[in-house]
Amino acid sequence: MSRLTSRSLTVLAAATVASALAAPAQAVPSYSFSCTGIISRDYTRQTVTGTIAGVGPTNTTVLDYRGEAQVAAASPTRTNAWWGGYYVTTYAMNQWRVGRDVNNTVYHVMLPNTRPGAAFNAILVSEFGGAGGPQGNWQNDMTCTAW
């Protein structure tokens, strides 16, 4: 029977820690999502598609009622201070700025703080722009699926 010295115990402990630290990193789960909402008339139908990876959306696109892309962003910017954090405080949804289209409309999508399951709700705000600043907005409640 071999005798373990304090040096061999130290080497053994270091090897154990090193093998534990060398374990492969867990991949961040991601899933696709699609949200659709309509405020009243057909032309108010909007769809948001993308991927949730980690804490926020990626590859996000806003489509109009014809299915035409209005704006897209590889990595929307979290803007929880926008509108005084209203959607964070009131609905527990993070606010993400998707972008500005050619007509100067800015799109913000609000997604739940918690990781959604197969179905969840979101809100899309479209702020219509103009030379003098915002010219009104749509706040579109959306039903969503994730897969």
Coordinates of C-alpha atoms in Angstrom, one line a residue:
M1 CA 0.0 0.0 0.0
S2 CA 1.5 3.3 -1.0
R3 CA 1.6 6.2 1.4
L4 CA 0.3 9.6 0.3
T5 CA 2.5 12.5 1.4
S6 CA 1.2 16.0 1.8
R7 CA 2.9 16.9 -1.6
S8 CA 1.1 14.1 -3.4
L9 CA -2.2 15.1 -1.8
T10 CA -1.6 18.6 -3.0
V11 CA -0.9 17.4 -6.5
L12 CA -4.0 15.1 -6.4
A13 CA -6.2 18.0 -5.2
A14 CA -4.9 20.3 -7.9
A15 CA -5.5 17.7 -10.6
T16 CA -9.1 17.3 -9.4
V17 CA -9.7 21.0 -9.4
A18 CA -8.2 21.4 -12.9
S19 CA -10.3 18.6 -14.3
A20 CA -13.5 20.1 -12.8
L21 CA -12.6 23.6 -14.2
A22 CA -11.9 22.1 -17.6
A23 CA -15.4 20.8 -18.0
P24 CA -17.0 22.0 -21.2
A25 CA -19.1 25.2 -20.9
Q26 CA -22.9 24.7 -21.1
A27 CA -24.3 26.2 -24.3
V28 CA -26.8 29.1 -23.8
P29 CA -30.2 27.7 -24.8
S30 CA -31.8 29.6 -27.7
Y31 CA -35.2 29.2 -29.4
S32 CA -37.1 30.9 -32.2
F33 CA -40.2 33.0 -31.5
S34 CA -42.9 34.6 -33.5
C35 CA -45.4 37.2 -32.2
T36 CA -48.5 38.6 -34.0
G37 CA -50.9 41.3 -33.0
I38 CA -53.6 43.4 -34.6
I39 CA -55.0 46.6 -33.1
S40 CA -58.2 46.9 -35.2
R41 CA -58.1 46.9 -39.0
D42 CA -56.1 44.5 -41.1
Y43 CA -53.4 47.1 -41.9
T44 CA -52.5 47.2 -38.2
R45 CA -51.4 43.6 -38.1
Q46 CA -47.8 43.3 -37.2
T47 CA -45.5 40.3 -36.6
V48 CA -42.2 40.1 -34.8
T49 CA -39.9 37.1 -35.4
G50 CA -36.5 36.3 -34.0
T51 CA -34.4 34.2 -31.7
I52 CA -34.1 34.4 -27.9
A53 CA -30.5 33.6 -26.8
G54 CA -29.4 34.2 -23.3
V55 CA -31.1 37.3 -21.9
G56 CA -32.5 38.9 -25.1
P57 CA -33.6 38.7 -28.6
T58 CA -31.3 38.3 -31.7
N59 CA -32.0 38.4 -35.4
T60 CA -35.3 40.2 -34.8
T61 CA -37.5 41.4 -37.6
V62 CA -40.7 43.5 -37.6
L63 CA -43.1 42.7 -40.4
D64 CA -46.2 44.6 -41.6
Y65 CA -49.6 43.2 -42.5
R66 CA -48.3 42.2 -46.0
G67 CA -45.4 40.3 -44.5
E68 CA -42.9 42.9 -45.6
A69 CA -39.9 43.5 -43.3
Q70 CA -40.1 47.0 -41.8
V71 CA -36.9 46.8 -39.8
A72 CA -34.5 44.1 -38.6
A73 CA -31.7 44.0 -36.0
A74 CA -29.1 41.3 -35.3
S75 CA -28.9 42.4 -31.7
P76 CA -31.7 44.8 -30.5
T77 CA -30.6 47.2 -27.8
R78 CA -32.1 46.9 -24.4
T79 CA -33.7 50.2 -23.5
N80 CA -35.3 49.7 -20.1
A81 CA -35.1 53.4 -19.3
W82 CA -37.2 54.3 -22.4
W83 CA -40.6 55.8 -21.5
G84 CA -39.5 55.9 -17.9
G85 CA -39.2 52.1 -17.7
Y86 CA -43.0 51.8 -18.0
Y87 CA -43.1 48.3 -19.5
V88 CA -40.5 47.0 -17.1
T89 CA -42.5 48.3 -14.1
T90 CA -46.0 47.6 -15.3
Y91 CA -45.7 44.4 -17.2
A92 CA -42.3 42.9 -16.1
M93 CA -41.1 43.0 -19.7
N94 CA -37.7 44.1 -20.9
Q95 CA -37.8 46.8 -23.5
W96 CA -35.8 46.3 -26.7
R97 CA -35.2 48.8 -29.5
V98 CA -35.3 46.9 -32.8
G99 CA -34.5 49.9 -35.0
R100 CA -35.7 52.8 -37.2
D101 CA -37.3 52.2 -40.6
V102 CA -37.0 54.3 -43.8
N103 CA -40.1 56.3 -42.8
N104 CA -38.5 57.3 -39.4
T105 CA -40.7 54.9 -37.4
V106 CA -38.9 53.4 -34.4
Y107 CA -39.9 49.9 -33.2
H108 CA -39.6 48.7 -29.6
V109 CA -40.6 45.1 -28.7
M110 CA -41.3 44.3 -25.0
L111 CA -40.6 40.7 -24.0
P112 CA -41.1 39.0 -20.6
N113 CA -38.2 39.0 -18.1
T114 CA -38.6 35.3 -17.5
R115 CA -37.8 32.8 -20.2
P116 CA -41.1 32.1 -22.1
G117 CA -42.4 28.7 -22.6
A118 CA -44.3 27.6 -25.7
A119 CA -46.7 30.5 -25.5
F120 CA -46.3 34.0 -24.1
N121 CA -47.4 37.7 -24.6
A122 CA -45.4 40.6 -25.9
I123 CA -46.0 44.2 -26.9
L124 CA -44.7 46.0 -30.0
V125 CA -44.7 49.8 -29.9
S126 CA -44.3 51.6 -33.2
E127 CA -43.4 55.3 -32.8
F128 CA -44.2 57.1 -36.0
G129 CA -41.6 59.8 -36.7
G130 CA -41.3 62.9 -38.7
A131 CA -39.1 65.9 -39.1
G132 CA -40.5 67.4 -35.9
G133 CA -40.2 64.3 -33.8
P134 CA -42.7 61.6 -32.8
Q135 CA -46.1 61.8 -34.6
G136 CA -48.0 59.2 -32.5
N137 CA -47.7 55.5 -31.9
W138 CA -49.2 52.1 -32.0
Q139 CA -49.1 49.8 -29.0
N140 CA -49.8 46.4 -30.3
D141 CA -50.5 43.5 -27.8
M142 CA -49.1 40.3 -29.3
T143 CA -49.6 36.6 -28.8
C144 CA -46.4 34.6 -29.3
T145 CA -45.1 31.1 -29.7
A146 CA -41.6 29.8 -29.1
W147 CA -40.0 26.7 -30.4

